[in-house]
XYZ file of C-alpha atoms in Angstrom:
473
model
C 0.000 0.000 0.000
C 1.143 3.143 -1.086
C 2.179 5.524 2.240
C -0.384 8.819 2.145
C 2.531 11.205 1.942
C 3.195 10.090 -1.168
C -0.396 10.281 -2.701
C -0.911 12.382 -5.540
C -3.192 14.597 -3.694
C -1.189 15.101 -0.460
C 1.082 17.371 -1.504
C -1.750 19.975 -3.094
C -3.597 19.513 0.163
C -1.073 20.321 2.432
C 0.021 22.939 -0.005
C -4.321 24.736 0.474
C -4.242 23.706 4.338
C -0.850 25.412 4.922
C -0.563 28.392 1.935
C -4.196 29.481 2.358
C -4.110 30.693 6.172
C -1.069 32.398 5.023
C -2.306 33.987 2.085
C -5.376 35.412 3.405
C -3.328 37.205 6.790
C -1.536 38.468 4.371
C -4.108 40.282 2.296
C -6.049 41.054 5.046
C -2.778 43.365 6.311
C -2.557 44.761 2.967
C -6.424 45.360 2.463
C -6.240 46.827 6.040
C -2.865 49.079 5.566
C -4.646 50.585 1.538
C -7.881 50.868 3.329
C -6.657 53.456 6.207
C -4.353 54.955 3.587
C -7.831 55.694 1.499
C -6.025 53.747 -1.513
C -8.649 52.297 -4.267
C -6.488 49.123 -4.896
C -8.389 48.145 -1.014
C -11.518 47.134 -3.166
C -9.436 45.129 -5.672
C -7.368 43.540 -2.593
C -10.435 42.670 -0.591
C -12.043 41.052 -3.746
C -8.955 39.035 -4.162
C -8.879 37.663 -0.379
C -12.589 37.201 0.300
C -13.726 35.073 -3.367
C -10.762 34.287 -5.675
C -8.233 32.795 -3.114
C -10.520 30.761 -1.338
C -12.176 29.558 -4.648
C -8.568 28.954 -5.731
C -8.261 26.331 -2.892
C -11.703 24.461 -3.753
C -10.539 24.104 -6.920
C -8.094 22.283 -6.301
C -9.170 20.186 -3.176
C -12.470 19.261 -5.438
C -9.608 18.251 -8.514
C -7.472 16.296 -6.270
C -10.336 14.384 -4.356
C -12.257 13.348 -7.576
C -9.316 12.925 -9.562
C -9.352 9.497 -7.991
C -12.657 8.711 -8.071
C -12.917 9.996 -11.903
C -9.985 10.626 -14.178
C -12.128 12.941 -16.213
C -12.503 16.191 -15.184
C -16.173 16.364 -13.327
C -19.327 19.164 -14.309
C -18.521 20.282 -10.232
C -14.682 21.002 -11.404
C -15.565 22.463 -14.420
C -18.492 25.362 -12.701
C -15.855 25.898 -10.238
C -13.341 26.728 -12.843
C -16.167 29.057 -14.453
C -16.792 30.787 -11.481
C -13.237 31.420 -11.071
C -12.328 32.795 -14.276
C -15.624 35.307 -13.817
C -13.996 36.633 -10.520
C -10.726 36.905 -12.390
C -12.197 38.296 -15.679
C -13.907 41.007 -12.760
C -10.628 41.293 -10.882
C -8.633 42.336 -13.813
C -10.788 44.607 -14.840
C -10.978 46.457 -11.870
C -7.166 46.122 -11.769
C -7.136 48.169 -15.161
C -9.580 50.815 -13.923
C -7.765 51.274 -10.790
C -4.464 51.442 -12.078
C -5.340 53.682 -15.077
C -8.136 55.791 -14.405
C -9.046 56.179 -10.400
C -5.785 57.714 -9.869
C -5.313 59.453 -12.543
C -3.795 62.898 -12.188
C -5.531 65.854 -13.243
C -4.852 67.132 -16.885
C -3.035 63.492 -18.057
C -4.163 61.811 -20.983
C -6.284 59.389 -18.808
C -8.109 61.731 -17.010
C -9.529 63.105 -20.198
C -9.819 59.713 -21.987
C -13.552 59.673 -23.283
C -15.988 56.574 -21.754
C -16.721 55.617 -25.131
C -12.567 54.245 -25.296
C -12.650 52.722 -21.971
C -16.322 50.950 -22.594
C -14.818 49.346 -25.735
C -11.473 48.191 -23.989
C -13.899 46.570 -21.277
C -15.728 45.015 -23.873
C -12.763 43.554 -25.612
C -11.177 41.896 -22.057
C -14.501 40.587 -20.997
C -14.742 38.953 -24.707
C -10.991 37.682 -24.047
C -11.886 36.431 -21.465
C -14.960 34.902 -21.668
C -13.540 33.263 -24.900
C -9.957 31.810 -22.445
C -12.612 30.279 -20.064
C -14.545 28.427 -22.208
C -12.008 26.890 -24.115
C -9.627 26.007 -21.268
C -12.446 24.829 -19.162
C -15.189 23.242 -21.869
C -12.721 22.734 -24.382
C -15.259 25.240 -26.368
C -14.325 26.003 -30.531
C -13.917 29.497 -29.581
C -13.019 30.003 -33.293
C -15.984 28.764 -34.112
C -17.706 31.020 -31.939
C -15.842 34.093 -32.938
C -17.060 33.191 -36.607
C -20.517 32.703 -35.771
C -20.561 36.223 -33.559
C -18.740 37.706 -36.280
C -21.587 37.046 -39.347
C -24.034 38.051 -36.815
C -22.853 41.209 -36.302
C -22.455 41.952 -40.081
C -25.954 41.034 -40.648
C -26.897 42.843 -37.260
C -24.733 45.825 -38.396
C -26.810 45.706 -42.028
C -29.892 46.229 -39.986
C -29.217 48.644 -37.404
C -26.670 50.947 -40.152
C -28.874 53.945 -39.252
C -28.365 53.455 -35.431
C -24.652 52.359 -35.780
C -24.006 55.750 -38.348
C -23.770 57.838 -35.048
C -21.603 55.829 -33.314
C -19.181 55.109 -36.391
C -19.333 58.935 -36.726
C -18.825 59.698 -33.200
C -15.544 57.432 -33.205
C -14.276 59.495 -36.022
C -14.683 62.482 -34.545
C -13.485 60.943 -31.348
C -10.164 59.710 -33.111
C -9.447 63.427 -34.617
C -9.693 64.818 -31.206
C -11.540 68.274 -32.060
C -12.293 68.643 -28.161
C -11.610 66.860 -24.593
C -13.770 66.571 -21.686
C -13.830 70.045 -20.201
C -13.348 72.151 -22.819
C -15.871 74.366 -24.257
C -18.346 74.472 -27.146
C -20.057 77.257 -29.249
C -22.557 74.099 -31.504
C -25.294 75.881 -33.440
C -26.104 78.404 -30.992
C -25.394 75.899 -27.978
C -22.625 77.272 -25.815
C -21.254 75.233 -22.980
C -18.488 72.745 -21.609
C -18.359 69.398 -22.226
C -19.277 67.046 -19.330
C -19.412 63.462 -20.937
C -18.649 61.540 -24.575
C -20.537 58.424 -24.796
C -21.144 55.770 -27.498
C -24.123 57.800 -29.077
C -23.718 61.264 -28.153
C -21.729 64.524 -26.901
C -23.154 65.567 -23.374
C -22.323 69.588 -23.077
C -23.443 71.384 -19.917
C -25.322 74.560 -21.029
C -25.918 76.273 -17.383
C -29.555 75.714 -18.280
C -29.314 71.987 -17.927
C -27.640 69.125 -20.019
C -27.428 69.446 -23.903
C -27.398 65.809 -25.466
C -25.870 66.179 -29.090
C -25.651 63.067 -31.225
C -21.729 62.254 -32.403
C -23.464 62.873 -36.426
C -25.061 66.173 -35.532
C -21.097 67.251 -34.593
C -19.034 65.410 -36.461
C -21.538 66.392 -39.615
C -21.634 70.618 -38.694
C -19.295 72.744 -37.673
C -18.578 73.943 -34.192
C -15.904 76.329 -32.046
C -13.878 74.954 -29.570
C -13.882 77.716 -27.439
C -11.174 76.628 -25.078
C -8.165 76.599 -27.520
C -8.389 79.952 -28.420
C -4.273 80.814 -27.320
C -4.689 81.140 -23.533
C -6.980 83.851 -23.030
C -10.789 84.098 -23.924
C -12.660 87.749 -25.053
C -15.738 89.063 -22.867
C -17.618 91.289 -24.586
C -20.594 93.410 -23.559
C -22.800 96.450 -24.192
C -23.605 98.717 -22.161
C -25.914 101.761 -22.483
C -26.020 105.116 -20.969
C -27.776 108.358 -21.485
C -26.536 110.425 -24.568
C -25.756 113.784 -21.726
C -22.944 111.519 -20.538
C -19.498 112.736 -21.973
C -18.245 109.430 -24.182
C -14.944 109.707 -23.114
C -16.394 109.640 -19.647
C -18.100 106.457 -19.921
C -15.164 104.677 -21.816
C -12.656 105.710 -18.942
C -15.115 104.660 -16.450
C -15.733 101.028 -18.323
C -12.044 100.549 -18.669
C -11.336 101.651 -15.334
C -14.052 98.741 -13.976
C -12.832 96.121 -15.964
C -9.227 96.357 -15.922
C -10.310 96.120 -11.913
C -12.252 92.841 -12.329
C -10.120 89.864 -10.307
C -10.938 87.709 -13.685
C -9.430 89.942 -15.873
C -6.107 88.149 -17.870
C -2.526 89.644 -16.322
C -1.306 91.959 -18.860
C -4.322 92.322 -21.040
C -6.362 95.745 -21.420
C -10.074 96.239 -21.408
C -11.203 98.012 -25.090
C -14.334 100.183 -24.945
C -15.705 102.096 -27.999
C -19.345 103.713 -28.379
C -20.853 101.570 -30.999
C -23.795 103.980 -31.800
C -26.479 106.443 -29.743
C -25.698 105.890 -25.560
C -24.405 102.517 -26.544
C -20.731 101.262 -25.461
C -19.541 97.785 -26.142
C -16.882 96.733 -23.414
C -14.088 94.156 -24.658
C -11.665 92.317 -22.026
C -9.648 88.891 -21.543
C -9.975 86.414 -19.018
C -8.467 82.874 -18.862
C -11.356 80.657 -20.344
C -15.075 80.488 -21.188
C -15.895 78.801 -17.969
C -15.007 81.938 -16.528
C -17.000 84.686 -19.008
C -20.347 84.620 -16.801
C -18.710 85.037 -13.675
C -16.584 87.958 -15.432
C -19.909 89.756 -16.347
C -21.793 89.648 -13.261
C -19.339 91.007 -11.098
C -18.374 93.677 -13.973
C -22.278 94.667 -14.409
C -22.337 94.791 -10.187
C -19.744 96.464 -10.171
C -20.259 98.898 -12.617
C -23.710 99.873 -10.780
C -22.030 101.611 -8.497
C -19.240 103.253 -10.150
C -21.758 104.525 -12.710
C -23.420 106.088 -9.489
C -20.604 107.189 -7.922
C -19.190 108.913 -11.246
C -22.845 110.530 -11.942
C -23.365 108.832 -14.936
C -27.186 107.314 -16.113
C -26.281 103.368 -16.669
C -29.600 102.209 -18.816
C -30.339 106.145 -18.652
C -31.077 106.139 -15.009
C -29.604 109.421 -13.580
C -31.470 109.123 -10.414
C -29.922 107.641 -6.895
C -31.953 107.633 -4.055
C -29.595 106.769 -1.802
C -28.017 110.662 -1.897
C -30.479 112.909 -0.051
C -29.949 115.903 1.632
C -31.351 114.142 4.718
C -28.758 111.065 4.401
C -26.235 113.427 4.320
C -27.396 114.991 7.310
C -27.575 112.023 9.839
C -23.903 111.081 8.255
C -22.078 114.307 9.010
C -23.889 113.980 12.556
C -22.247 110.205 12.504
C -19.407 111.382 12.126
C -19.174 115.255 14.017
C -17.863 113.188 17.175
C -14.858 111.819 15.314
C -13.960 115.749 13.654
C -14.938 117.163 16.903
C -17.209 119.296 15.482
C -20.644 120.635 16.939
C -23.838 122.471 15.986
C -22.797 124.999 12.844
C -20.057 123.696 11.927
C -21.267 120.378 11.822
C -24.263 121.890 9.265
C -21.544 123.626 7.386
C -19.832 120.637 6.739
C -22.989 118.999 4.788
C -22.707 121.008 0.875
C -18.845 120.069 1.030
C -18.953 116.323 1.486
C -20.547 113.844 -0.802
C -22.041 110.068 -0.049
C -20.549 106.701 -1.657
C -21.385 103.223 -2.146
C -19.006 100.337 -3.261
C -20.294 96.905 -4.076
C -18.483 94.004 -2.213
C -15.009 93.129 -3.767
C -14.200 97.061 -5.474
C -10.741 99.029 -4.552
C -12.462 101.752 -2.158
C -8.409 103.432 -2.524
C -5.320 101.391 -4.007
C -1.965 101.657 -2.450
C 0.706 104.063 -3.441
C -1.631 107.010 -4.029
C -1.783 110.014 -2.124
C -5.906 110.512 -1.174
C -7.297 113.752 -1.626
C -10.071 113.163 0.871
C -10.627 110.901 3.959
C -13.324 108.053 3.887
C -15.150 108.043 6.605
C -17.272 104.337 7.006
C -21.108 104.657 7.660
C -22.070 100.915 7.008
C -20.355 97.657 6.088
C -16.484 96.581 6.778
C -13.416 97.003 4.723
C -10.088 94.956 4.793
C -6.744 96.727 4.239
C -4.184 94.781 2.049
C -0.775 94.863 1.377
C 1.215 94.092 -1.514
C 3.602 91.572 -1.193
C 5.707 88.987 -3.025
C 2.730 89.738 -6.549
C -0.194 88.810 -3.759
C -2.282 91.210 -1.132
C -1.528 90.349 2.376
C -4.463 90.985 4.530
C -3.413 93.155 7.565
C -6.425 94.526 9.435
C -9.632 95.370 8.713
C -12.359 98.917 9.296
C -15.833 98.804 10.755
C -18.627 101.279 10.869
C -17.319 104.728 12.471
C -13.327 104.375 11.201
C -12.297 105.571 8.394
C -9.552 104.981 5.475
C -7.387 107.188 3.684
C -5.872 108.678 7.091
C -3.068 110.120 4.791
C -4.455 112.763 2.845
C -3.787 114.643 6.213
C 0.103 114.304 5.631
C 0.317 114.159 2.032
C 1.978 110.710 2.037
C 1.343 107.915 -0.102
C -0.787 105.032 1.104
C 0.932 101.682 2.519
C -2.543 99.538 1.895
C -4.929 99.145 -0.299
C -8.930 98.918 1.162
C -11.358 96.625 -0.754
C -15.092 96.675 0.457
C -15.777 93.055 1.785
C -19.555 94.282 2.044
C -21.471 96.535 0.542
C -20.057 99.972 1.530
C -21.262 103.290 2.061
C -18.957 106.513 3.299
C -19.050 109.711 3.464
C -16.205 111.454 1.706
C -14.655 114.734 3.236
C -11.990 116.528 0.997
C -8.596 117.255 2.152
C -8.682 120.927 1.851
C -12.298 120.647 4.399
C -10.095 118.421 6.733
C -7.129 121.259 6.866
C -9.426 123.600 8.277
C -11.109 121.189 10.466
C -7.512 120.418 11.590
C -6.324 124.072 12.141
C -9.691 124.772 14.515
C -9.177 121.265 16.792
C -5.425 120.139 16.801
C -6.962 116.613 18.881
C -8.011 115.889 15.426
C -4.661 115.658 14.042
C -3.476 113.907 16.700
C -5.896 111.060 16.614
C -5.135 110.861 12.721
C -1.516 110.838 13.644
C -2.447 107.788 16.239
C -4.067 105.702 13.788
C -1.391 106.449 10.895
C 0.945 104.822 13.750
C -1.218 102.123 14.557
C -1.816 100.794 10.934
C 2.093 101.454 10.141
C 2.883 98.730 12.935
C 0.186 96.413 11.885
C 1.235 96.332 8.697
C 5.318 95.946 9.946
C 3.959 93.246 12.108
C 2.073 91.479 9.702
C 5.050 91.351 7.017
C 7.135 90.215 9.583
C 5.211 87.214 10.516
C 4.858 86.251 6.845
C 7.908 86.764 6.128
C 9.409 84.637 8.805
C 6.870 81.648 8.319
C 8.276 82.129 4.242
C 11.449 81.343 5.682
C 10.663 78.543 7.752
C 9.243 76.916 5.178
């Protein structure tokens, strides 16, 4: 009698009862170490340890024992073998997904690859596959099989040429690579980015909802590819006034907004020209479509206020209610404390000064100029910024009842810049007013002098701890 140890199955069983333990502690580590990590290749891991291993080891035990019993390879063998080459058909291509397009990095070739490619390479390794199984495990004609599928599409294709034209066209126009996921499209009147590139059609997000354009309609008209337009994309605009206001006026005043707008291209310059009557169209850069509508509603917000502000009718409104003589009023009063001033000279001060708004985001004063008038804030906060390194460095901010512009006092340029978080309204007192203020209550000057101080060191101190952390990193 043959000893055990030297039975054809021992070895394979001792080899499952042994190597499988092993196996699965140490997937289980590595499924535990991606999983904390937040790696993808977890899933792939896990599916590895929990059905393909352990189906691995049936296999074999089921061979082994009927082996003996049966020489040929039993139906139980055989659906075990199926299942298994499923879970690896599934485990490979999940490896492929993972390994080319979960971690892709943004911008590379396979974060921009359309579906449509990666549906037909799934496809194709699923038919690989499926094809490997059979014939390894059934002993299947898989040539035979790839014939038969093969007439049947040609006499499916034959039928179904009118639903298949679209696709056919889509690969084309897939292949010559006119536009990538993300870029943006002007198609018949359409305008928007494109989200998705499936089998039948183009998917481009309009603002207004989802466009879905068959591959044909594109690949048979023409289009704009608005993103590959050279770096920069033009915003234009028209804008109206009333035909009183002085054109050069307006253009300054358009130009001056825009070239202010934070979407605005470096180094580019805003174009206006009147195109006709109170009309104006505005021209400017910015760095892509995706940013034009953005671009134009903080420009037309914007440009509310500096309209009012300049005394010019934008969509021939010359009116603002928010300047009356009684607003003015309960503002100097807000702010006689602060100038020291009482009774009459607090009225006198009301024909000289002059109410503003600014909308949330606008340069209230920029640094480096010398103000000709003191800003004093009635509502809404402003943050003072600093230039430094090509960036504005935050270094303190003014509430209701401070002011800005301190410096018009001294004739000195200013160190900061103030940009309206909020809406803003001051009341604006001109230089020469403030001398003579000054000259009649020398506590005034003073206090100006105090805060001139006070913003000089937070500014010094502010620099200083960004310039230290710079160097510490």
């Amino acid at each position: 009698m043959t000893p055990f140890w030297q039975q054809s199955w021992f070895w394979p069983a001792l080899i499952v009862v042994i190597g499988l333990p092993v196996v699965l502690l140490v997937l289980t580590e590595l499924q535990s170490n991606l999983q904390r990590r937040g790696n993808a290749v977890w899933k792939i891991i896990s599916l590895l340890r929990n059905m393909i291993v352990p189906l691995v080891a049936i296999l074999i035990l089921s061979v082994q024992v009927t082996q003996a019993v049966q020489p040929k390879q039993p139906v139980v063998s055989q659906i075990i073998a199926t299942v298994l080459g499923f879970l690896v058909i599934v485990f490979v291509l999940n490896g492929v997904n993972v390994a080319l397009f979960t971690n892709a990095r943004q911008g590379s070739w396979r974060e921009k690859l359309p579906s449509i490619f990666v549906d037909i390479g799934r496809i194709v390794l699923i038919a690989l596959g499926l094809a490997l199984v059979f014939k390894l495990v059934w002993g299947a004609d898989v040539g035979g099989i790839f014939t038969a599928l093969g007439v049947g599409s040609l006499v499916i294709g034959l039928a179904l040429q009118s639903a298949v034209g679209p696709v056919i066209a889509g690969l084309f126009l897939l292949f010559e690579q006119p536009f990538r996921l993300g870029d943006w499209l002007d198609a018949g009147g359409a305008r928007g980015r494109v989200v998705e590139v499936n089998w039948r059609a183009v998917h481009i997000d309009t603002g207004n909802g989802i466009l879905i354009m068959p591959n044909s309609s594109l690949a048979g008209a023409s289009f704009t590819n608005l993103s590959r337009g050279g770096g920069t994309f033009s915003v234009t605009t028209s804008v109206t006034f009333t035909t009183d206001d002085p054109p050069a006026a307006v253009i300054a005043l358009l130009q001056r907004v825009a070239n202010e707008l934070p979407q605005r291209y470096p180094g580019t310059t805003p174009t206006a020209v009147p195109v006709g009557g109170p009309t104006f169209e505005l021209t400017f850069e910015v760095r892509g479509p995706a940013i034009e509508a953005d671009a134009l509603a903080t420009f037309r917000l914007w440009l509310w206020y500096a309209a009012r502000r300049a005394g010019l009718g934008l969509d021939g409104d010359t009116t603002d209610d928010f300047i009356t003589p009684e607003r003015i009023s309960a503002s100097v009063a807000a702010v006689a404390p602060t100038l020291y001033l009482t009774g009459d000279d607090a009225s006198a001060l009301e024909p000289v000064v002059r109410l503003e708004r600014y909308a949330a985001g606008e340069t209230i004063i920029r640094v480096g100029n010398i103000p000709n008038a003191v800003r004093f804030v009635l509502a809404g906060s402003v943050e003072l910024r600093v230039p430094l390194d090509d960036a504005a460095l935050p270094v303190g901010r003014v509430e209701a009842g401070d002011y800005v512009g301190q410096t018009a006092l001294t004739r000195e340029a200013l160190m900061t810049s103030a940009h309206a978080l909020t809406e803003v309204a001051v009341l604006v007192v001109p230089v020469d007013v403030l001398d003579a203020i000054v000259r009649r209550s020398p506590k005034l000057a003073r206090d100006i002098g105090d805060v001139i101080e006070r913003r000089r060191s937070e500014i010094t101190e502010v620099v200083t701890a960004q310039s230290t952390l710079a160097v510490r990193s």
